[in-house]
Short mmCIF file of C-alpha atoms in Angstrom, two decimals:
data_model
loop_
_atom_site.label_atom_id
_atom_site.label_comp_id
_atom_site.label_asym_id
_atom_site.label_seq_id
_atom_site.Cartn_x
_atom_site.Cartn_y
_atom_site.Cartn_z
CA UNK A 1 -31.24 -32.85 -26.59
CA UNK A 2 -32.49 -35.34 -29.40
CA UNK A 3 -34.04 -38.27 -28.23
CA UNK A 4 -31.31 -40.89 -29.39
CA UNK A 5 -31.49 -44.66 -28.86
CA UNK A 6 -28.90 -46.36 -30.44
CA UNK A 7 -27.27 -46.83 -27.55
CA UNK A 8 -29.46 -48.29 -25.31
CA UNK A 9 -28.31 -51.69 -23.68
CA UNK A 10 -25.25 -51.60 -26.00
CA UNK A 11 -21.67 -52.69 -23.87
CA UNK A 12 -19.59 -49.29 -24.09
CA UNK A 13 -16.11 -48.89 -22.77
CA UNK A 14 -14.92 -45.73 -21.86
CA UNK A 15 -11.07 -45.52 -22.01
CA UNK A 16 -9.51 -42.45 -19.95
CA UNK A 17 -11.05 -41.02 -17.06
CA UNK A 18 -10.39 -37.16 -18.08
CA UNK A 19 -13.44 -34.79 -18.15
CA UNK A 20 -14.22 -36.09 -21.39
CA UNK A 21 -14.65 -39.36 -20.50
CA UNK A 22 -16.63 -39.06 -17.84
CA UNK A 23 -18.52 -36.36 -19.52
CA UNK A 24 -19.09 -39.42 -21.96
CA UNK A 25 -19.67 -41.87 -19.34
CA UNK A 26 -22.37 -40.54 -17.71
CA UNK A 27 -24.09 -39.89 -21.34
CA UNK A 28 -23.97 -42.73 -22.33
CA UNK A 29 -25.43 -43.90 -18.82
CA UNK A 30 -28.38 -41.77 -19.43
CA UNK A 31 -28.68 -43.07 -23.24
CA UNK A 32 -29.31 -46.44 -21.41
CA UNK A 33 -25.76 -48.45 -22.25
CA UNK A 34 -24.06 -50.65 -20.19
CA UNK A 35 -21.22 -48.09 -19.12
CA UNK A 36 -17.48 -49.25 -18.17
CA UNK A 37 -15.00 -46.75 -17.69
CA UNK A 38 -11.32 -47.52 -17.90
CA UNK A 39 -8.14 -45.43 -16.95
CA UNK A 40 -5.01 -46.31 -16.43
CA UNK A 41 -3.93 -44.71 -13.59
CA UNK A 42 -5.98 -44.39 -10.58
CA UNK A 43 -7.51 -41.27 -9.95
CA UNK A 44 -6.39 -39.28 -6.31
CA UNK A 45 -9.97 -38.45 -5.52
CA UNK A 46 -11.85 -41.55 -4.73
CA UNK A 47 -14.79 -39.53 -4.67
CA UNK A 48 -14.72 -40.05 -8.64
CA UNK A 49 -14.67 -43.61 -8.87
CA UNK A 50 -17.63 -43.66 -6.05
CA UNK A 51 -19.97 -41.18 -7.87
CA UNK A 52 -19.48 -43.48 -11.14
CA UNK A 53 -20.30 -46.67 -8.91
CA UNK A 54 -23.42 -45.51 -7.44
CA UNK A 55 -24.32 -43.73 -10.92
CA UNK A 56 -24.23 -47.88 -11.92
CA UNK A 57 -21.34 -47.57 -14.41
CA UNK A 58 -18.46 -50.28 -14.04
CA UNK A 59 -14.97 -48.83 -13.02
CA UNK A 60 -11.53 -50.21 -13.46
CA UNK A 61 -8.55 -48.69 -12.94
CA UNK A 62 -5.00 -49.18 -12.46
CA UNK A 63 -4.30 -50.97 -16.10
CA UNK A 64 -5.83 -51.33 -19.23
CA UNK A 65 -6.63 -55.32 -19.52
CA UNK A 66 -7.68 -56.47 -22.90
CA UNK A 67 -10.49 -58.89 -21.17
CA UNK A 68 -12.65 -55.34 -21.52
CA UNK A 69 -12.91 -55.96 -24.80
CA UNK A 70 -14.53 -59.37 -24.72
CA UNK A 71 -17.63 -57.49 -23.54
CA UNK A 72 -17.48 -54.28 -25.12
CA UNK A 73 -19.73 -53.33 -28.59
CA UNK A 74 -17.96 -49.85 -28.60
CA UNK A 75 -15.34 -47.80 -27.10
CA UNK A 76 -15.15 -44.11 -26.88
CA UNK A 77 -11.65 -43.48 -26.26
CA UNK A 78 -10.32 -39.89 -24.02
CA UNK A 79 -8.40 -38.13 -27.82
CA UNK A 80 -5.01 -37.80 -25.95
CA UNK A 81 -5.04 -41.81 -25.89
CA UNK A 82 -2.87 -42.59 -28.55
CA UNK A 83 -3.93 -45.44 -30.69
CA UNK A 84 -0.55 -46.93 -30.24
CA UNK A 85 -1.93 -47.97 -26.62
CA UNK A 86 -2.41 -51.71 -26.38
CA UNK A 87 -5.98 -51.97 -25.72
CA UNK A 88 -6.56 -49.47 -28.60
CA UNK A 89 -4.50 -51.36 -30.56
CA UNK A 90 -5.98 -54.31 -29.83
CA UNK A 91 -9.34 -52.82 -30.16
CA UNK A 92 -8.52 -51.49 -34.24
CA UNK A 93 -7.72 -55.24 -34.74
CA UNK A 94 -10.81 -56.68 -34.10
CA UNK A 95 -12.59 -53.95 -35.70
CA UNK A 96 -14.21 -52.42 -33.43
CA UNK A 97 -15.94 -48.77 -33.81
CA UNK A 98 -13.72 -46.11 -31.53
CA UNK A 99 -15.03 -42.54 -31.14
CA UNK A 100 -14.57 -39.60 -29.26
CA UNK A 101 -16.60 -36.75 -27.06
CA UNK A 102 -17.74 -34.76 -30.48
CA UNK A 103 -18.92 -37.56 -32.08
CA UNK A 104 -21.54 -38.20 -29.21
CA UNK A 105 -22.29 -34.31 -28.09
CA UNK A 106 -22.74 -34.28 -32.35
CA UNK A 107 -25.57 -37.37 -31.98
CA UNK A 108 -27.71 -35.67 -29.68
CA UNK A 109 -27.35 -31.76 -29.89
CA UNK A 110 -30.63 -30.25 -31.29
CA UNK A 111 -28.45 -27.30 -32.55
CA UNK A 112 -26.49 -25.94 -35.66
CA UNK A 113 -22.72 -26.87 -35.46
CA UNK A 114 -20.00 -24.82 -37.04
CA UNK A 115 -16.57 -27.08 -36.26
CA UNK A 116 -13.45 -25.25 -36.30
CA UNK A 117 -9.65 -26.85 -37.02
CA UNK A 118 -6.58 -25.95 -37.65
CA UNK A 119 -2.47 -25.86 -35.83
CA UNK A 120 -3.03 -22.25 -34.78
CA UNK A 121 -5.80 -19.98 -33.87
CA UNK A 122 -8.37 -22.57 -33.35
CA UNK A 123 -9.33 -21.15 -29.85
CA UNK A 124 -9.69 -17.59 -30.70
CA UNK A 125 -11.42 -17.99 -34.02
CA UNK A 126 -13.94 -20.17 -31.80
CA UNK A 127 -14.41 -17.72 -29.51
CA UNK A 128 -14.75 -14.66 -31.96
CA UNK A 129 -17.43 -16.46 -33.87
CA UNK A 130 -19.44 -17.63 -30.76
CA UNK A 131 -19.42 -13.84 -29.70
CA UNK A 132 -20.65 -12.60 -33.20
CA UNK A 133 -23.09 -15.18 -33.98
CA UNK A 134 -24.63 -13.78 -30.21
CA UNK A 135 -25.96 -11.04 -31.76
CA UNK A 136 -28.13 -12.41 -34.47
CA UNK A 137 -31.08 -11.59 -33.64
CA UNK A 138 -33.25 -15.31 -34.97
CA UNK A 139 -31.07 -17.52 -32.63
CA UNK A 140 -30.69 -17.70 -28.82
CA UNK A 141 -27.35 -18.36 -28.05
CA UNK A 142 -23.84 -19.27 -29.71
CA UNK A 143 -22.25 -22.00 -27.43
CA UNK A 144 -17.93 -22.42 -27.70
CA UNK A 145 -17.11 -25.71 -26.57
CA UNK A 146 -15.14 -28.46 -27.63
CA UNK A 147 -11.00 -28.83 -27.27
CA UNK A 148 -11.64 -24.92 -26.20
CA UNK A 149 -11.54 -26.49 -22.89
CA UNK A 150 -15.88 -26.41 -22.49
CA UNK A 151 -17.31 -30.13 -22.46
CA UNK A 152 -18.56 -30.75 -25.93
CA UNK A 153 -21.63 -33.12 -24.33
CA UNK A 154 -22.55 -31.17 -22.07
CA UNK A 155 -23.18 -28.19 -23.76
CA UNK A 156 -24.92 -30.33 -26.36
CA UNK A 157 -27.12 -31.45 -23.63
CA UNK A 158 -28.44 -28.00 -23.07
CA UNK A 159 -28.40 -26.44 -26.21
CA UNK A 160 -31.84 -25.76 -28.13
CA UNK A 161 -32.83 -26.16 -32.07
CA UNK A 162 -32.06 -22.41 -31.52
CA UNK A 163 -29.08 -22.07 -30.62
CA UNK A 164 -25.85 -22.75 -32.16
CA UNK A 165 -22.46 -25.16 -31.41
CA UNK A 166 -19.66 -23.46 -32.30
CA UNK A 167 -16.82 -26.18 -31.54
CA UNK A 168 -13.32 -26.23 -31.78
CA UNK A 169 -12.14 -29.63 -32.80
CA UNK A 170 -8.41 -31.10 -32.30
CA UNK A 171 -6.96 -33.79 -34.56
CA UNK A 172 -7.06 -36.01 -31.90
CA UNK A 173 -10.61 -35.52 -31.40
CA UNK A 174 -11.58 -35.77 -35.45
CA UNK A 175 -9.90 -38.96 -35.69
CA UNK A 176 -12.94 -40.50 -33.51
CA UNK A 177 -16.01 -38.99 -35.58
CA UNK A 178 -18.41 -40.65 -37.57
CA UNK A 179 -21.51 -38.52 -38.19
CA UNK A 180 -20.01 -35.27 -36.99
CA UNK A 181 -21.82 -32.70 -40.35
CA UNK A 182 -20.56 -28.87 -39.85
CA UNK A 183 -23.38 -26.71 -41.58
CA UNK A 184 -19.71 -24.31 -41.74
CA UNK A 185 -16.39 -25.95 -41.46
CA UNK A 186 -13.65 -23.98 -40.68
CA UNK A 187 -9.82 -24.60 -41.07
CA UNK A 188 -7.15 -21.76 -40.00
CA UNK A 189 -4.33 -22.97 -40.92
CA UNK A 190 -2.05 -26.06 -41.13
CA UNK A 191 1.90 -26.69 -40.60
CA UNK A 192 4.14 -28.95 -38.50
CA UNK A 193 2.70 -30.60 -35.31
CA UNK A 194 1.32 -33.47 -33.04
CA UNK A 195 3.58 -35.96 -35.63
CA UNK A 196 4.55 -37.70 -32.56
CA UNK A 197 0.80 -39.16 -31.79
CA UNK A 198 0.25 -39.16 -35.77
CA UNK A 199 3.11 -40.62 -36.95
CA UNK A 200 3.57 -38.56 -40.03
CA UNK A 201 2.72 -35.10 -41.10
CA UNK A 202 -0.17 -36.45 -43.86
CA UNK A 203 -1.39 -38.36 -41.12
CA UNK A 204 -2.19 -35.37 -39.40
CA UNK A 205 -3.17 -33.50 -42.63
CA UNK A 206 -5.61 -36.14 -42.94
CA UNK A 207 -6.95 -35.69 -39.34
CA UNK A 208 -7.51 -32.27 -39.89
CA UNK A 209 -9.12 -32.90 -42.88
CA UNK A 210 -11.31 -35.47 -41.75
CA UNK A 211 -14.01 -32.19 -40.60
CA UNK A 212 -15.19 -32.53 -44.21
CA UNK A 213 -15.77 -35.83 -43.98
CA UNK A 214 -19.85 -35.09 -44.16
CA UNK A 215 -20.58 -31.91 -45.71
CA UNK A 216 -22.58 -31.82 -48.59
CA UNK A 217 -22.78 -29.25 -51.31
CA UNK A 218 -25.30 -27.25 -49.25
CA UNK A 219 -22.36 -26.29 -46.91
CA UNK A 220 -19.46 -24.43 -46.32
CA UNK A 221 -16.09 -24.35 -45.78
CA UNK A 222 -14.50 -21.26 -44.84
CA UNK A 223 -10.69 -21.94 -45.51
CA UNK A 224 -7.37 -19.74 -44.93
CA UNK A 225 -6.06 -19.10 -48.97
CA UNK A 226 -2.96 -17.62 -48.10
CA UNK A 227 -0.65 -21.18 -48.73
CA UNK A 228 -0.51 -22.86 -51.78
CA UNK A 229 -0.97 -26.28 -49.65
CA UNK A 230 -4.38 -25.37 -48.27
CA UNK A 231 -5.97 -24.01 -51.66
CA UNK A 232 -5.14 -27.09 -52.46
CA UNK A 233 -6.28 -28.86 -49.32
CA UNK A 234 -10.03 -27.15 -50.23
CA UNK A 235 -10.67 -28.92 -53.25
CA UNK A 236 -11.92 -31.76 -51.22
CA UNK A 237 -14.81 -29.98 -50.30
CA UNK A 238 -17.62 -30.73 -51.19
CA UNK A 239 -19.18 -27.71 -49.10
CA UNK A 240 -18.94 -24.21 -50.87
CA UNK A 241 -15.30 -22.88 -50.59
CA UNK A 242 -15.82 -19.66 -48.60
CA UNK A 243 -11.65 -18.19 -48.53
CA UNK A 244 -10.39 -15.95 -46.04
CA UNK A 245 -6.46 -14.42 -47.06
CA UNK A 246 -4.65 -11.91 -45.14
CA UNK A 247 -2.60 -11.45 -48.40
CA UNK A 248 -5.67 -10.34 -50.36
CA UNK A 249 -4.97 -13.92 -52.42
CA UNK A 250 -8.62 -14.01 -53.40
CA UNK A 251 -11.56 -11.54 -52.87
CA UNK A 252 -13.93 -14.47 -52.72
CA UNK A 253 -14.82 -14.19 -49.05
CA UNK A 254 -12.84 -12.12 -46.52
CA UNK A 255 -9.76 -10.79 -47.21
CA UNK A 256 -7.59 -7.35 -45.90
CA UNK A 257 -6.26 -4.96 -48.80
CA UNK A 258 -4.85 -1.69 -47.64
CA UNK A 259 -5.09 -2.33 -44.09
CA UNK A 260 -8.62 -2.65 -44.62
CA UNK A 261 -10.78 -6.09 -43.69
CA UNK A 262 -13.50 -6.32 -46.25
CA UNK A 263 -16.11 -9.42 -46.94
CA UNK A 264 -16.50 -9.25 -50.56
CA UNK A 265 -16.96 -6.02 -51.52
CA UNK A 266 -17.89 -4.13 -48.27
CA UNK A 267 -15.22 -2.54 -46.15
CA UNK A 268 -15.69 -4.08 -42.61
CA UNK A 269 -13.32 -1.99 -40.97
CA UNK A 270 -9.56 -1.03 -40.51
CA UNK A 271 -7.28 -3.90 -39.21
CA UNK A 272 -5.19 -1.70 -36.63
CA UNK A 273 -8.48 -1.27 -34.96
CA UNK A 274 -9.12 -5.13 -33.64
CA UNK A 275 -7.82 -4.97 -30.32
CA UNK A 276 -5.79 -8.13 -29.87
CA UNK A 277 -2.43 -7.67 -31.73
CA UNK A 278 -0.51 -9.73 -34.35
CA UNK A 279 -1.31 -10.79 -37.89
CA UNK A 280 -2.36 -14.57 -36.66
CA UNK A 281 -5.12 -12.27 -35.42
CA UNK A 282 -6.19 -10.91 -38.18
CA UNK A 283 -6.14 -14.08 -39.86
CA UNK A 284 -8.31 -15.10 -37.39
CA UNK A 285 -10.49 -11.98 -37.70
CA UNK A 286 -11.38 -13.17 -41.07
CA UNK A 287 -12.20 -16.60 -40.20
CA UNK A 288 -14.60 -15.21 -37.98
CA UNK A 289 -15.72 -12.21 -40.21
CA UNK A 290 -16.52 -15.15 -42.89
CA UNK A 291 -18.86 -17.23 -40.47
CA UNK A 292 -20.28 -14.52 -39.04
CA UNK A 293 -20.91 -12.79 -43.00
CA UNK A 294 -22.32 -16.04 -43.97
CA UNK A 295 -25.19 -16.28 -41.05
CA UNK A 296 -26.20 -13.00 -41.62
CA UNK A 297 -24.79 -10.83 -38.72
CA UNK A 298 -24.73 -7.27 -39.21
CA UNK A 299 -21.32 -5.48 -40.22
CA UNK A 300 -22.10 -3.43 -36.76
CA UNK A 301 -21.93 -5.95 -34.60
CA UNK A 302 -18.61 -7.59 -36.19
CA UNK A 303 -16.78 -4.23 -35.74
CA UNK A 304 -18.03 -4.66 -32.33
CA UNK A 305 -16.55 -7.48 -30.86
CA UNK A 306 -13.30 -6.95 -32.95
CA UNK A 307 -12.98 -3.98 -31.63
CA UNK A 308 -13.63 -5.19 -27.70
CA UNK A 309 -12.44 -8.81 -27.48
CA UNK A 310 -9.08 -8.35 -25.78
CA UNK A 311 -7.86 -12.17 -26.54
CA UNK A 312 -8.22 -15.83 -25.04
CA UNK A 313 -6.29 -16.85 -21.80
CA UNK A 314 -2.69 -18.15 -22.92
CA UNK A 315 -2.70 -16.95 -26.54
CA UNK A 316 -1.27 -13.44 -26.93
CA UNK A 317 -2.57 -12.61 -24.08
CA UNK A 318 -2.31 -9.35 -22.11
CA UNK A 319 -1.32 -9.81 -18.36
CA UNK A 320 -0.25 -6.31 -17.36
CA UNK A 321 2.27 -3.08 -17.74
CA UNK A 322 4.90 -2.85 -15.14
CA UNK A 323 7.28 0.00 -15.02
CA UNK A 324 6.44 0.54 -18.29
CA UNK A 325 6.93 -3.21 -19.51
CA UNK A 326 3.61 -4.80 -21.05
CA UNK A 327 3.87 -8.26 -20.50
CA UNK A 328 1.84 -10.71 -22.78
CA UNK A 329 1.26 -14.84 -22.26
CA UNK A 330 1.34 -16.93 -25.20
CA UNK A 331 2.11 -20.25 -23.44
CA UNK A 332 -0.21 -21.45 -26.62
CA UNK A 333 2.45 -20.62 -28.50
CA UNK A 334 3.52 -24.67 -28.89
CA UNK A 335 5.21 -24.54 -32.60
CA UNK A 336 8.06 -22.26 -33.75
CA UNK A 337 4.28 -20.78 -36.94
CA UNK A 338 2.64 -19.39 -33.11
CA UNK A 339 6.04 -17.86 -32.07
CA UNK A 340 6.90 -16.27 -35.37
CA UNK A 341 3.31 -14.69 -35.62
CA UNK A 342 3.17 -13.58 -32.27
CA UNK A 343 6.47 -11.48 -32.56
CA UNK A 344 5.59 -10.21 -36.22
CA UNK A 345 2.25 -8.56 -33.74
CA UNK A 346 4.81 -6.32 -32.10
CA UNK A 347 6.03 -3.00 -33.06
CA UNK A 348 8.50 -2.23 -30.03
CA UNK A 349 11.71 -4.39 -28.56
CA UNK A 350 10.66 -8.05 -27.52
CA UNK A 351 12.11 -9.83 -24.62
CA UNK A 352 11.32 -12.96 -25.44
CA UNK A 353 10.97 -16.28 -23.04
CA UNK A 354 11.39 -19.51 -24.73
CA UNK A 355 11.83 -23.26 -24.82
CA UNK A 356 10.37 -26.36 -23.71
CA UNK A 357 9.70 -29.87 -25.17
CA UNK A 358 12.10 -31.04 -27.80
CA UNK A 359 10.55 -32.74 -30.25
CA UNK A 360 14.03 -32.78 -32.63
CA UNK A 361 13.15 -29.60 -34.77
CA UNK A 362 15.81 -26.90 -34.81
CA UNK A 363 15.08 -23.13 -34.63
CA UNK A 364 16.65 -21.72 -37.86
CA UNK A 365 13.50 -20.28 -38.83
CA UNK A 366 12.72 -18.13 -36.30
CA UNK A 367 16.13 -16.38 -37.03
CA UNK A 368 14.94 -13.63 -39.27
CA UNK A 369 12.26 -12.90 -36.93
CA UNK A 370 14.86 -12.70 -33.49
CA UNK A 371 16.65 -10.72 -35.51
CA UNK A 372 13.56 -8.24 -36.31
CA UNK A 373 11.75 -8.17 -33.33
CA UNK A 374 13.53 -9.44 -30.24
CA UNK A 375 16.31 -7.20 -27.76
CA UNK A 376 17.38 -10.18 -25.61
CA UNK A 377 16.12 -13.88 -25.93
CA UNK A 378 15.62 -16.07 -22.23
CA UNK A 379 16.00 -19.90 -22.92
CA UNK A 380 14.90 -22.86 -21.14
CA UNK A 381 14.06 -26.49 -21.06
CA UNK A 382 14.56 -29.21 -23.25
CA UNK A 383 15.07 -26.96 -26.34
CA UNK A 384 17.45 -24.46 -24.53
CA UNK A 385 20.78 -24.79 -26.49
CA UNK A 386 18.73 -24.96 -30.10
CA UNK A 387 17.40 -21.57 -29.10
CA UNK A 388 20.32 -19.63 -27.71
CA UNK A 389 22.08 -20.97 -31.03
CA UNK A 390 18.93 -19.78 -33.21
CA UNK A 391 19.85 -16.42 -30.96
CA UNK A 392 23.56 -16.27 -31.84
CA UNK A 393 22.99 -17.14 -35.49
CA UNK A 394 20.41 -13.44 -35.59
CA UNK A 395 23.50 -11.63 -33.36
CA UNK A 396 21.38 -10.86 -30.55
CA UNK A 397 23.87 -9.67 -27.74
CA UNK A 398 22.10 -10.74 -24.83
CA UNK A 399 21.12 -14.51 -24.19
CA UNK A 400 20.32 -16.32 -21.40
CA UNK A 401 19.22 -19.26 -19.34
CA UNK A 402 16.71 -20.27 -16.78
CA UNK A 403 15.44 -22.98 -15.15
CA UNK A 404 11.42 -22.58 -16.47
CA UNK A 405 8.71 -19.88 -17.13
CA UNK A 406 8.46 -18.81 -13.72
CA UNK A 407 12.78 -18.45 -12.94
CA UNK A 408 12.55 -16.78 -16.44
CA UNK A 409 10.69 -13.86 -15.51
CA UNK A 410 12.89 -11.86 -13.21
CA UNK A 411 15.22 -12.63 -15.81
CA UNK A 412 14.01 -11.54 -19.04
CA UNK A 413 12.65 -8.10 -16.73
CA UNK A 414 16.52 -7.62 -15.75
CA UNK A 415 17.25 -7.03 -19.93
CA UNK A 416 14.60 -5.15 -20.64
CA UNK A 417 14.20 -1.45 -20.75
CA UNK A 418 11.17 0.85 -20.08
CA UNK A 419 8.90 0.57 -23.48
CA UNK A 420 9.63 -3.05 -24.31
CA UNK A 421 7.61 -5.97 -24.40
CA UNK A 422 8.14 -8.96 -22.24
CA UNK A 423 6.94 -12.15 -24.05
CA UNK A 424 6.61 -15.82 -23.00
CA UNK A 425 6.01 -17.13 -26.37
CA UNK A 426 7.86 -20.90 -26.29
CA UNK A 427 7.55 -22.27 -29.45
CA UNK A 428 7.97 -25.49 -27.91
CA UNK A 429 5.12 -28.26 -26.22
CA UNK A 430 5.47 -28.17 -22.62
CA UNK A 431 5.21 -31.43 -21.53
CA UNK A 432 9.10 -31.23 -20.57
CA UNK A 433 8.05 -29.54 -17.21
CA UNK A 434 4.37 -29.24 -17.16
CA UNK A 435 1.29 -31.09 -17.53
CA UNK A 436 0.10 -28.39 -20.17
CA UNK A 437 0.56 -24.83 -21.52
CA UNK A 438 -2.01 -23.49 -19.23
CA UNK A 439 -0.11 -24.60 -16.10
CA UNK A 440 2.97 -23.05 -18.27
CA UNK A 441 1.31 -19.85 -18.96
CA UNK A 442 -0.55 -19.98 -15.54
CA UNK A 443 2.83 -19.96 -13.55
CA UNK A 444 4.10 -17.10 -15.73
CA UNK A 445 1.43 -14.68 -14.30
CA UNK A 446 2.02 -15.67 -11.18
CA UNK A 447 5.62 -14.69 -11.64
CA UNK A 448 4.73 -11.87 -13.03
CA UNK A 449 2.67 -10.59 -10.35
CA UNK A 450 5.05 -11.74 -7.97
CA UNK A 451 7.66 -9.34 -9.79
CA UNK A 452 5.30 -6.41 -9.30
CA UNK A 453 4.73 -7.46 -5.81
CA UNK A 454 8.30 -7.26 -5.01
CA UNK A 455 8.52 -3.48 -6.21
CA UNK A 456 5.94 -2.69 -3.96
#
């Protein structure tokens, strides 16, 4: 951990008492700032608030009250804050300087940072290139962390001039960097989302795009190819363009021809070998092919871990085959681009589970792909009557409704038939009836197992 100053004695205000902000909070109490922390609500466990008060940071909770700001220098602000709130708001008037977790776990890491972004894929690209940069052989350790769910300061904290931050960075959470420099940038894809907290779509765009914001020409950027939008999107680089295209666009940098995944000119290995199904996957395969290509580690050990890594919790994810049913959990799955790649993964019948937060999109493009993949379609939430009409409109016989994921399940098993697939895959947010797509995708298993328990 660098030996940074800049904050000592400064007035900082914490806004949002989430892990990141007290992450942040006591940082920046160990940097030697005059710490407040500020949340809205007022957390259940007391013990919180009393482990900040004897750690000699200032707590207030309840409201946000724009007195704070008389005595604040800085705020680092929780990234699901949107900057609509009135004390952010007010804050962006008078000009002051609001960042976010990264930007300070970016100040005092001692280590390498690749930064990945993107709408889709950013958590299993992350997590594929932490696991192949493990095996080169001149570093210690690859560390994912970041909106992956892993505090981005306190891995920084521990990391070594060896060892290597591989982060995973939300648009929420690029909107509050500064100094943030990716030696590789990486950016899987973009399309449709989060315009609700952005306000437009080249808002977010412009988030996303904000990881370049301090390359230099002695970088990289490794950058999907296969949309005319982001080809276009990489000539603000500055970095080296490194492409990666599932389409074979460009042979530049990783690409699949043939069923093949290649890195240039060397064959890497078939695609129907990587264990975790679905073309997203192989798109982010060659994200992670590309890092991993340009940091030197051996073809071997790519194969490897493609081969083995059997997919991140709540994104395509394998839970178990019952009665010949394989169930899969893609609660992750929070925009109609997840759902359609997840079913294009799947060679046999899909029973798919779907709905959730309507956030006024209709479903007319995930026709052709109902119509393709899926044997019966279970609806629910906020979105329900868009989706059984998206079902009608691709003829599928056999549509119906539940209450959630969890009355779903019993449901969707009822229409299925031995050799299907049984996939919660919403394309919807879930913030209609849960806190987040892990409690979503969380209460599926449990259904799930409760199904098989039944049987016993």
């Amino acid at each position: 951990m660098k030996n940074v100053t800049d904050y000592k004695d400064k007035n900082v205000l914490v806004v949002g008492l989430g892990k990141s902000g007290l992450n942040s909070a006591y940082l920046l109490k160990e940097l030697g700032a005059n710490v407040t922390v500020n949340d809205k609500n007022i957390p259940t466990d007391k013990q919180v608030l009393s482990e900040l008060e004897n750690a000699g940071i200032k707590v207030v909770v309840g409201s946000h009250p724009l007195a704070l700001l008389d005595e604040a220098e800085l705020i680092v602000k929780n990234p699901g804050i949107p900057y609509t709130n009135p004390l952010i708001a007010e804050a962006q008037n008078r000009g002051f300087l609001i960042i976010t977790e990264p930007e300070l776990a970016y100040e005092i890491a001692d280590a390498d940072l690749v930064g990945v972004t993107g709408t889709n894929g950013k958590t299993t690209t992350t997590t594929l290139i932490s696991l192949m940069l493990n095996h080169l052989k001149n570093k210690n350790k690859a560390y994912a962390c970041g909106n992956i769910g892993i505090s981005a300061v306190e891995t920084a904290k521990k990391a070594t001039v060896d060892d290597i931050l591989v982060m995973e960075l939300s648009s929420f959470q690029l909107l509050g960097i500064t100094k943030l420099h990716p030696k590789i940038a990486v950016l899987t894809n973009i399309y449709e989302a989060h315009t609700d907290y952005h306000g437009s779509r080249e808002n977010y765009v412009k988030a996303k795009m904000r990881l370049l914001k301090n390359q230099t020409e002695a970088d990289n950027f490794v950058v999907n190819f296969d949309q005319a939008e982001w080809r276009e999107l990489s000539q603000q680089a500055k970095a080296k363009v490194v492409p990666f295209s599932r389409t074979a666009f460009t042979k530049e940098g990783a690409y699949e021809e043939n069923g093949i995944l290649y890195f240039k000119d060397e064959a890497i290995m078939p695609a129907d070998e990587i264990k975790v199904p679905g073309t997203h996957n192989i798109e982010n395969a060659l994200a992670a092919i590309a890092v991993a290509k340009l940091m030197g580690v051996a073809t071997a050990d790519i194969v490897e871990v493609l081969q083995t890594f059997s997919g991140v919790k709540h994104r395509t994810q394998y839970v178990t085959t019952f009665n010949e049913r394989k169930f899969y959990n893609d609660s992750k799955a929070t925009n109609i681009e997840a759902t359609e790649k997840a079913l294009a993964g799947f060679k046999t019948p899909v029973v798919l589970l779907a709905g959730g937060l309507d956030r006024g999109f209709t479903f007319e493009r995930l026709v052709p792909y109902l119509k393709e993949h899926v044997s019966a379609l279970v609806v629910f939430g906020e979105t329900k009557e868009l989706l059984k009409e998206a079902g009608k409109q691709a003829g599928l016989d056999q549509i119906v409704e539940a209450k959630d994921a969890i009355d779903a399940v019993p449901k969707a098993y009822a229409l299925s038939r031995p050799g299907d697939t049984i996939l919660l895959s919403p394309a919807c947010a879930s913030w209609d009836q849960w806190k987040t797509f892990e409690e979503r995708g969380d209460k599926f298993i449990e259904a799930v197992e409760n199904l098989e328990k039944k049987d016993e």
